[in-house]
Amino acid sequence: MQNADAGRIVVSGLGVTAAIGQGQAAFTRALLEGRHRFDVLRRPGRQLPDADYGPPFIGAEIDGLTMPESIAPGLLRTASWSAQVAVATLHEAWHDAALDRVAPERVGLIVGGSNVQQRDLVLAHDAYRGRADFLRPTYGLSFMDSDLCGLCTQQFGIRGLAFTVGGASASGQVAVIEAIHAVASGRVDACIALGALMDLSYWECQGLRALGAMGSDRHAINPAGACRPFDRDRDGFIFGEACGAIVVEKLDTAVRRERAPYARLAGWAMRLDANRNPNPSADGEIAAIEGALAGAGVTPRDIDYVNPHGTGAPLGDTTELDALRRCGLQHARINTTKSIVGHGLSAAGAVELIAVMLQMKAGRLHPTRNLDTPIDPGMRWVGAEVVPHRIDNAINLSMGFGGVNTAICLQRHS
């Protein structure tokens, strides 16, 4: 059954910030060149205080953030790192979509992510331990993820709707799906889906390492070689700071503002495994893929590009490839954005959707780093070099702990 608004829901604006670059232009250049920033994590609060616990945590961190002049410094004085990056990233998408020409009460914001400011909280707890009476009053606001909604709606005058949604590592794509529903139902004319930067502290890094989800013990002395989705030598995901903002609206409203859509959001689906644990389910992933294809009214043969979840988790990668094969998608080109930017967790789904649309615009597919020995050499991998390719129908997959499976089909607008 085709989604009622398939063909009419489009993306009219994009904003992106990642370790490899801030803004569409810098991000696209680095992506197509396969440039990375993997290293030992150096942001305060990211390494265990006791070095005897194991090798240092590695990942990719944003090296400086350019804040637009129009954003008042006072607004950011007590804002967390997640909130600062959110405001800067949303600024790009806001102006890209010319949302200042939409009535404020007809604009919405959905922030994808839960518990995204943990490092900021740990630093505050450490700084005020034993002197809680001196805790800054704004902590009563900033410890909540909804503070990102408050900062962004204040800065941009958004008066339609704003709330957060959580789907673990699928949060960014869940936010896009909810933005589609907000627009399709007429609650707002334009809705921004923001995949928020998840600011891990050493507690979360240690917990994810202990769980066996986060690498890398094997590649700790070679951070550049640690992030290797779908390679036989993978040992877990490698964190990467990132944030993505996607403006969703109906085609007619975008056309009225003379915005050329990046793509049509033709089909989407979210399916659950009824499972609290982190282990993936091929059946759940298949259900999400098939739901998105049915919603878009396309067959597997119509899909010419897949951007997978592809974290580098030993079980997760094999399960995902099994799902792709069982859905008949072996013929589609495939690369892994996380191999370049790392795993943005709550931001991942939004950032990877943006990567799909920027590749669609460029007519090229970015390389896949560290794919030396693919676990399934029969898939149509994009290897170490950029590949010219026209994307007409793509599917983006994003999964999360707790059995969350999401898929979105994108189609070229013209």
Short mmCIF file of C-alpha atoms in Angstrom, two decimals:
data_model
loop_
_atom_site.label_atom_id
_atom_site.label_comp_id
_atom_site.label_asym_id
_atom_site.label_seq_id
_atom_site.Cartn_x
_atom_site.Cartn_y
_atom_site.Cartn_z
CA MET A 1 0.00 0.00 0.00
CA GLN A 2 1.49 3.34 -1.02
CA ASN A 3 1.92 6.10 1.55
CA ALA A 4 -0.79 8.70 0.99
CA ASP A 5 1.71 11.54 0.65
CA ALA A 6 4.39 9.64 -1.29
CA GLY A 7 5.75 11.91 -4.02
CA ARG A 8 4.60 15.05 -2.19
CA ILE A 9 6.86 15.00 0.88
CA VAL A 10 10.27 16.44 0.09
CA VAL A 11 13.45 17.69 1.73
CA SER A 12 13.98 21.41 1.17
CA GLY A 13 16.92 22.18 3.43
CA LEU A 14 19.95 20.48 4.97
CA GLY A 15 22.44 21.30 7.70
CA VAL A 16 25.30 19.10 8.81
CA THR A 17 28.19 19.22 11.25
CA ALA A 18 30.63 16.35 11.72
CA ALA A 19 34.24 15.79 12.61
CA ILE A 20 35.13 15.80 8.91
CA GLY A 21 33.59 19.22 8.29
CA GLN A 22 30.92 21.78 9.16
CA GLY A 23 28.39 22.65 6.46
CA GLN A 24 27.32 20.88 3.31
CA ALA A 25 30.29 21.95 1.19
CA ALA A 26 33.03 20.91 3.61
CA PHE A 27 31.19 17.73 4.58
CA THR A 28 30.67 16.70 0.94
CA ARG A 29 34.29 17.33 -0.03
CA ALA A 30 35.63 15.27 2.85
CA LEU A 31 33.08 12.51 2.27
CA LEU A 32 33.93 12.11 -1.41
CA GLU A 33 37.64 12.23 -0.68
CA GLY A 34 37.32 9.69 2.12
CA ARG A 35 39.00 12.00 4.64
CA HIS A 36 38.59 11.08 8.30
CA ARG A 37 39.50 12.46 11.74
CA PHE A 38 39.75 9.29 13.83
CA ASP A 39 42.10 9.64 16.79
CA VAL A 40 42.25 9.25 20.54
CA LEU A 41 39.29 11.13 22.07
CA ARG A 42 40.59 14.32 23.68
CA ARG A 43 37.51 16.29 24.73
CA PRO A 44 37.47 16.70 28.54
CA GLY A 45 35.43 14.00 30.23
CA ARG A 46 35.88 11.41 27.46
CA GLN A 47 38.69 9.29 28.96
CA LEU A 48 38.56 7.26 32.15
CA PRO A 49 40.29 9.06 35.03
CA ASP A 50 42.26 5.87 35.77
CA ALA A 51 44.33 4.91 32.72
CA ASP A 52 44.80 1.37 34.09
CA TYR A 53 41.27 0.41 33.00
CA GLY A 54 42.34 -0.27 29.42
CA PRO A 55 43.32 1.36 26.16
CA PRO A 56 42.07 4.90 25.49
CA PHE A 57 38.76 5.46 23.78
CA ILE A 58 39.07 6.47 20.15
CA GLY A 59 36.74 8.24 17.75
CA ALA A 60 36.28 11.38 15.69
CA GLU A 61 35.71 14.78 17.30
CA ILE A 62 34.73 18.15 15.83
CA ASP A 63 37.77 20.42 15.79
CA GLY A 64 36.25 23.83 16.47
CA LEU A 65 32.75 25.05 15.69
CA THR A 66 31.99 28.15 13.64
CA MET A 67 28.97 29.87 15.16
CA PRO A 68 26.98 32.16 12.84
CA GLU A 69 27.16 35.83 13.85
CA SER A 70 23.37 36.06 14.05
CA ILE A 71 23.33 33.72 17.06
CA ALA A 72 23.61 35.74 20.26
CA PRO A 73 26.56 34.68 22.46
CA GLY A 74 24.36 35.06 25.55
CA LEU A 75 22.08 32.30 24.31
CA LEU A 76 24.99 29.86 24.27
CA ARG A 77 26.80 30.88 27.45
CA THR A 78 25.29 28.06 29.48
CA ALA A 79 24.45 25.74 26.58
CA SER A 80 25.88 22.24 26.42
CA TRP A 81 28.13 21.12 23.56
CA SER A 82 25.19 19.20 22.08
CA ALA A 83 23.04 22.32 22.16
CA GLN A 84 25.71 24.56 20.62
CA VAL A 85 26.23 22.17 17.72
CA ALA A 86 22.45 21.83 17.29
CA VAL A 87 21.95 25.61 16.94
CA ALA A 88 24.82 25.97 14.46
CA THR A 89 23.64 23.02 12.37
CA LEU A 90 20.00 24.10 12.35
CA HIS A 91 21.10 27.57 11.20
CA GLU A 92 22.39 26.11 7.93
CA ALA A 93 19.22 24.11 7.26
CA TRP A 94 16.98 27.04 8.25
CA HIS A 95 18.52 29.39 5.71
CA ASP A 96 18.92 26.69 3.08
CA ALA A 97 15.14 26.15 3.18
CA ALA A 98 14.33 29.88 3.58
CA LEU A 99 12.19 29.10 6.62
CA ASP A 100 12.14 32.76 7.61
CA ARG A 101 9.46 33.03 4.90
CA VAL A 102 7.20 30.53 6.67
CA ALA A 103 4.85 31.67 9.44
CA PRO A 104 6.47 30.78 12.81
CA GLU A 105 3.38 28.91 14.01
CA ARG A 106 3.57 26.68 10.91
CA VAL A 107 7.15 25.51 11.60
CA GLY A 108 7.97 22.52 13.80
CA LEU A 109 11.08 20.96 15.29
CA ILE A 110 11.65 17.36 16.31
CA VAL A 111 14.92 16.52 18.04
CA GLY A 112 16.10 12.95 17.68
CA GLY A 113 17.96 11.68 20.71
CA SER A 114 17.72 10.85 24.41
CA ASN A 115 20.37 11.46 27.08
CA VAL A 116 22.47 13.36 24.56
CA GLN A 117 24.26 15.68 27.04
CA GLN A 118 25.88 13.14 29.37
CA ARG A 119 29.46 14.46 29.20
CA ASP A 120 28.27 17.95 30.10
CA LEU A 121 26.45 16.50 33.12
CA VAL A 122 29.50 14.52 34.27
CA LEU A 123 31.69 17.61 34.04
CA ALA A 124 29.15 19.59 36.09
CA HIS A 125 28.90 16.85 38.72
CA ASP A 126 32.69 16.68 39.03
CA ALA A 127 33.04 20.49 39.20
CA TYR A 128 30.39 20.99 41.90
CA ARG A 129 30.93 17.86 44.00
CA GLY A 130 31.06 18.96 47.64
CA ARG A 131 29.77 22.45 46.85
CA ALA A 132 26.31 21.83 45.43
CA ASP A 133 25.05 25.13 46.85
CA PHE A 134 27.01 26.90 44.14
CA LEU A 135 25.53 24.90 41.25
CA ARG A 136 24.54 27.25 38.43
CA PRO A 137 20.72 27.63 38.33
CA THR A 138 20.59 26.96 34.59
CA TYR A 139 21.55 23.35 35.33
CA GLY A 140 17.87 22.95 36.20
CA LEU A 141 17.16 23.51 32.49
CA SER A 142 20.21 22.22 30.70
CA PHE A 143 20.23 18.69 32.11
CA MET A 144 17.07 17.94 30.07
CA ASP A 145 17.25 17.04 26.38
CA SER A 146 14.26 19.33 25.82
CA ASP A 147 16.65 22.23 26.44
CA LEU A 148 17.80 21.72 22.83
CA CYS A 149 14.21 22.39 21.77
CA GLY A 150 14.09 25.50 23.93
CA LEU A 151 17.34 26.95 22.61
CA CYS A 152 16.51 26.26 18.97
CA THR A 153 12.92 27.49 19.12
CA GLN A 154 14.03 30.69 20.89
CA GLN A 155 16.80 31.39 18.39
CA PHE A 156 14.67 30.76 15.30
CA GLY A 157 11.24 31.79 16.58
CA ILE A 158 9.68 28.37 16.03
CA ARG A 159 6.12 28.33 17.40
CA GLY A 160 4.47 25.33 15.75
CA LEU A 161 5.60 22.29 17.71
CA ALA A 162 8.79 20.97 19.29
CA PHE A 163 9.61 17.77 21.13
CA THR A 164 12.26 15.06 21.41
CA VAL A 165 12.05 11.43 20.31
CA GLY A 166 14.31 8.58 21.29
CA GLY A 167 15.18 5.48 19.32
CA ALA A 168 18.78 4.91 20.46
CA SER A 169 21.02 4.89 17.37
CA ALA A 170 17.94 5.16 15.13
CA SER A 171 16.82 8.42 16.78
CA GLY A 172 17.81 10.69 13.91
CA GLN A 173 15.82 8.69 11.39
CA VAL A 174 12.91 8.32 13.83
CA ALA A 175 12.86 12.14 14.04
CA VAL A 176 12.62 12.35 10.25
CA ILE A 177 9.71 9.90 10.21
CA GLU A 178 7.92 11.91 12.88
CA ALA A 179 8.58 15.12 10.91
CA ILE A 180 7.00 13.48 7.86
CA HIS A 181 3.91 12.64 9.90
CA ALA A 182 3.70 16.19 11.31
CA VAL A 183 3.75 17.64 7.78
CA ALA A 184 1.50 15.01 6.19
CA SER A 185 -1.14 15.52 8.90
CA GLY A 186 -1.13 19.29 8.40
CA ARG A 187 0.01 20.10 11.93
CA VAL A 188 2.76 22.26 10.45
CA ASP A 189 3.83 23.28 6.95
CA ALA A 190 7.55 22.61 7.50
CA CYS A 191 9.19 20.47 10.15
CA ILE A 192 12.89 20.26 10.99
CA ALA A 193 14.20 16.86 12.04
CA LEU A 194 17.39 17.27 14.04
CA GLY A 195 19.65 14.31 14.76
CA ALA A 196 21.32 15.62 17.91
CA LEU A 197 24.99 15.20 18.79
CA MET A 198 25.25 12.56 21.50
CA ASP A 199 27.96 13.85 23.82
CA LEU A 200 29.38 10.71 25.40
CA SER A 201 31.30 10.80 28.67
CA TYR A 202 33.74 8.15 29.81
CA TRP A 203 30.87 6.40 31.62
CA GLU A 204 28.97 5.77 28.37
CA CYS A 205 32.17 4.88 26.50
CA GLN A 206 33.08 2.35 29.18
CA GLY A 207 29.56 0.93 29.28
CA LEU A 208 29.40 0.51 25.51
CA ARG A 209 32.86 -1.07 25.49
CA ALA A 210 31.87 -3.48 28.28
CA LEU A 211 28.74 -4.35 26.32
CA GLY A 212 30.94 -5.34 23.37
CA ALA A 213 29.37 -2.73 21.11
CA MET A 214 32.07 -0.06 21.00
CA GLY A 215 35.56 -0.74 19.64
CA SER A 216 38.38 -0.74 19.51
CA ASP A 217 40.74 -2.80 21.64
CA ARG A 218 42.24 -4.48 18.58
CA HIS A 219 43.04 -1.24 16.76
CA ALA A 220 43.67 1.07 19.72
CA ILE A 221 47.18 1.98 18.57
CA ASN A 222 45.95 2.68 15.02
CA PRO A 223 42.81 4.85 15.25
CA ALA A 224 42.75 5.40 11.48
CA GLY A 225 42.24 1.69 10.92
CA ALA A 226 39.73 1.05 13.69
CA CYS A 227 36.43 1.95 11.98
CA ARG A 228 35.82 -0.87 9.50
CA PRO A 229 32.16 -1.73 8.91
CA PHE A 230 31.54 -4.99 7.04
CA ASP A 231 35.23 -5.94 7.16
CA ARG A 232 36.31 -9.27 8.63
CA ASP A 233 38.65 -7.47 11.05
CA ARG A 234 35.96 -5.26 12.63
CA ASP A 235 35.51 -5.26 16.40
CA GLY A 236 32.75 -2.74 17.14
CA PHE A 237 31.58 0.75 16.28
CA ILE A 238 33.81 3.80 16.54
CA PHE A 239 32.18 6.96 17.87
CA GLY A 240 32.01 10.12 15.77
CA GLU A 241 30.61 13.49 16.82
CA ALA A 242 27.94 14.61 14.38
CA CYS A 243 24.66 16.48 14.01
CA GLY A 244 22.25 16.70 11.08
CA ALA A 245 19.21 18.87 10.35
CA ILE A 246 16.68 18.01 7.64
CA VAL A 247 13.76 20.26 6.63
CA VAL A 248 10.69 18.25 5.63
CA GLU A 249 7.67 19.75 3.87
CA LYS A 250 5.19 19.18 1.05
CA LEU A 251 6.33 19.87 -2.47
CA ASP A 252 3.85 22.69 -3.09
CA THR A 253 5.02 24.75 -0.10
CA ALA A 254 8.67 24.33 -1.12
CA VAL A 255 7.87 25.41 -4.67
CA ARG A 256 6.09 28.53 -3.42
CA ARG A 257 9.36 29.63 -1.80
CA GLU A 258 11.32 28.62 -4.91
CA ARG A 259 13.18 25.88 -3.05
CA ALA A 260 14.47 23.03 -5.23
CA PRO A 261 13.99 19.79 -3.26
CA TYR A 262 16.98 17.59 -2.56
CA ALA A 263 14.85 14.45 -2.79
CA ARG A 264 11.39 13.00 -2.28
CA LEU A 265 10.78 11.03 0.91
CA ALA A 266 8.79 8.37 -0.86
CA GLY A 267 8.38 5.60 1.71
CA TRP A 268 9.19 5.02 5.35
CA ALA A 269 8.71 2.39 8.02
CA MET A 270 9.54 1.69 11.64
CA ARG A 271 9.30 -1.84 13.02
CA LEU A 272 10.15 -3.19 16.47
CA ASP A 273 11.60 -6.50 17.61
CA ALA A 274 9.93 -6.51 21.07
CA ASN A 275 13.41 -6.93 22.50
CA ARG A 276 15.14 -4.76 25.11
CA ASN A 277 18.60 -6.05 24.27
CA PRO A 278 21.14 -4.78 21.72
CA ASN A 279 21.16 -7.89 19.54
CA PRO A 280 19.73 -7.23 16.05
CA SER A 281 17.01 -9.15 14.26
CA ALA A 282 17.07 -9.83 10.52
CA ASP A 283 13.30 -10.29 10.58
CA GLY A 284 12.79 -6.82 12.10
CA GLU A 285 15.14 -5.21 9.59
CA ILE A 286 13.43 -7.00 6.71
CA ALA A 287 10.03 -5.81 7.93
CA ALA A 288 11.26 -2.20 7.97
CA ILE A 289 12.81 -2.47 4.50
CA GLU A 290 9.71 -4.08 3.02
CA GLY A 291 7.47 -1.49 4.67
CA ALA A 292 9.48 1.40 3.20
CA LEU A 293 9.52 -0.19 -0.27
CA ALA A 294 5.77 -0.79 -0.17
CA GLY A 295 5.14 2.76 1.00
CA ALA A 296 7.20 4.13 -1.88
CA GLY A 297 5.48 1.86 -4.39
CA VAL A 298 8.79 0.47 -5.66
CA THR A 299 10.30 -2.99 -5.95
CA PRO A 300 13.73 -4.07 -4.69
CA ARG A 301 14.99 -3.98 -8.29
CA ASP A 302 14.19 -0.25 -8.42
CA ILE A 303 16.66 0.49 -5.61
CA ASP A 304 20.06 1.45 -7.02
CA TYR A 305 21.81 2.50 -3.80
CA VAL A 306 21.74 1.42 -0.16
CA ASN A 307 23.20 3.37 2.76
CA PRO A 308 23.23 0.74 5.49
CA HIS A 309 23.36 1.12 9.26
CA GLY A 310 26.78 -0.57 9.05
CA THR A 311 28.35 0.09 12.43
CA GLY A 312 31.19 -2.42 12.43
CA ALA A 313 29.54 -4.56 15.11
CA PRO A 314 30.39 -8.25 14.55
CA LEU A 315 26.80 -9.50 14.78
CA GLY A 316 25.09 -6.36 13.53
CA ASP A 317 26.90 -6.25 10.19
CA THR A 318 26.28 -9.91 9.33
CA THR A 319 22.62 -9.60 10.32
CA GLU A 320 22.14 -6.50 8.16
CA LEU A 321 23.70 -8.12 5.10
CA ASP A 322 21.46 -11.13 5.62
CA ALA A 323 18.44 -8.80 5.64
CA LEU A 324 19.59 -7.03 2.47
CA ARG A 325 20.08 -10.32 0.64
CA ARG A 326 16.71 -11.67 1.75
CA CYS A 327 15.08 -8.45 0.50
CA GLY A 328 16.70 -8.88 -2.93
CA LEU A 329 18.96 -5.84 -2.71
CA GLN A 330 22.28 -7.49 -3.63
CA HIS A 331 22.35 -5.63 -6.96
CA ALA A 332 22.37 -2.13 -5.41
CA ARG A 333 25.57 -0.18 -4.84
CA ILE A 334 26.50 0.05 -1.17
CA ASN A 335 29.00 2.03 0.88
CA THR A 336 29.26 2.93 4.56
CA THR A 337 29.19 6.55 5.72
CA LYS A 338 30.23 5.51 9.23
CA SER A 339 33.57 4.30 7.87
CA ILE A 340 34.41 7.99 7.28
CA VAL A 341 32.47 9.94 9.94
CA GLY A 342 32.13 7.31 12.69
CA HIS A 343 28.95 6.35 14.49
CA GLY A 344 27.04 9.45 15.54
CA LEU A 345 24.55 7.37 17.59
CA SER A 346 21.48 9.64 17.97
CA ALA A 347 22.60 11.70 14.95
CA ALA A 348 23.53 8.78 12.70
CA GLY A 349 20.26 8.29 10.81
CA ALA A 350 19.88 11.99 9.99
CA VAL A 351 23.52 12.45 8.98
CA GLU A 352 23.44 9.38 6.75
CA LEU A 353 20.23 10.53 5.06
CA ILE A 354 22.03 13.79 4.36
CA ALA A 355 24.97 11.82 2.94
CA VAL A 356 22.57 10.02 0.59
CA MET A 357 21.12 13.29 -0.71
CA LEU A 358 24.51 14.95 -1.12
CA GLN A 359 25.76 11.95 -3.09
CA MET A 360 22.57 12.07 -5.16
CA LYS A 361 23.29 15.72 -5.93
CA ALA A 362 26.98 15.08 -6.71
CA GLY A 363 26.35 12.02 -8.89
CA ARG A 364 29.12 10.19 -7.04
CA LEU A 365 29.34 7.63 -4.25
CA HIS A 366 31.86 8.16 -1.49
CA PRO A 367 34.54 5.56 -0.74
CA THR A 368 34.31 2.95 2.00
CA ARG A 369 37.32 3.09 4.29
CA ASN A 370 39.07 0.02 5.70
CA LEU A 371 37.01 -2.46 3.69
CA ASP A 372 40.02 -4.67 3.08
CA THR A 373 38.27 -8.05 3.35
CA PRO A 374 34.49 -7.73 3.03
CA ILE A 375 32.50 -10.31 4.97
CA ASP A 376 30.40 -10.72 1.82
CA PRO A 377 32.43 -9.97 -1.31
CA GLY A 378 29.35 -10.64 -3.44
CA MET A 379 27.74 -7.31 -2.52
CA ARG A 380 28.32 -4.35 -4.87
CA TRP A 381 30.63 -2.48 -2.55
CA VAL A 382 32.07 0.94 -3.23
CA GLY A 383 35.70 0.39 -2.30
CA ALA A 384 38.53 2.76 -1.57
CA GLU A 385 37.81 5.09 -4.50
CA VAL A 386 34.89 7.38 -5.30
CA VAL A 387 32.49 5.92 -7.90
CA PRO A 388 30.37 7.89 -10.42
CA HIS A 389 26.76 6.80 -9.96
CA ARG A 390 23.32 8.27 -10.56
CA ILE A 391 21.01 7.65 -7.62
CA ASP A 392 17.35 7.47 -8.59
CA ASN A 393 15.96 5.31 -5.77
CA ALA A 394 17.84 4.83 -2.52
CA ILE A 395 17.11 3.30 0.85
CA ASN A 396 18.65 4.41 4.13
CA LEU A 397 18.66 2.05 7.12
CA SER A 398 19.03 2.97 10.77
CA MET A 399 18.73 0.62 13.75
CA GLY A 400 18.84 1.12 17.50
CA PHE A 401 19.21 -0.81 20.74
CA GLY A 402 15.88 -2.02 22.05
CA GLY A 403 14.83 -3.56 18.75
CA VAL A 404 14.25 -0.36 16.76
CA ASN A 405 14.41 -0.83 12.97
CA THR A 406 13.80 2.02 10.51
CA ALA A 407 14.06 2.47 6.76
CA ILE A 408 13.41 5.42 4.46
CA CYS A 409 13.20 5.32 0.66
CA LEU A 410 14.39 8.46 -1.14
CA GLN A 411 13.76 9.27 -4.79
CA ARG A 412 15.37 11.78 -7.09
CA HIS A 413 13.08 14.78 -7.45
CA SER A 414 13.89 15.60 -11.05
#
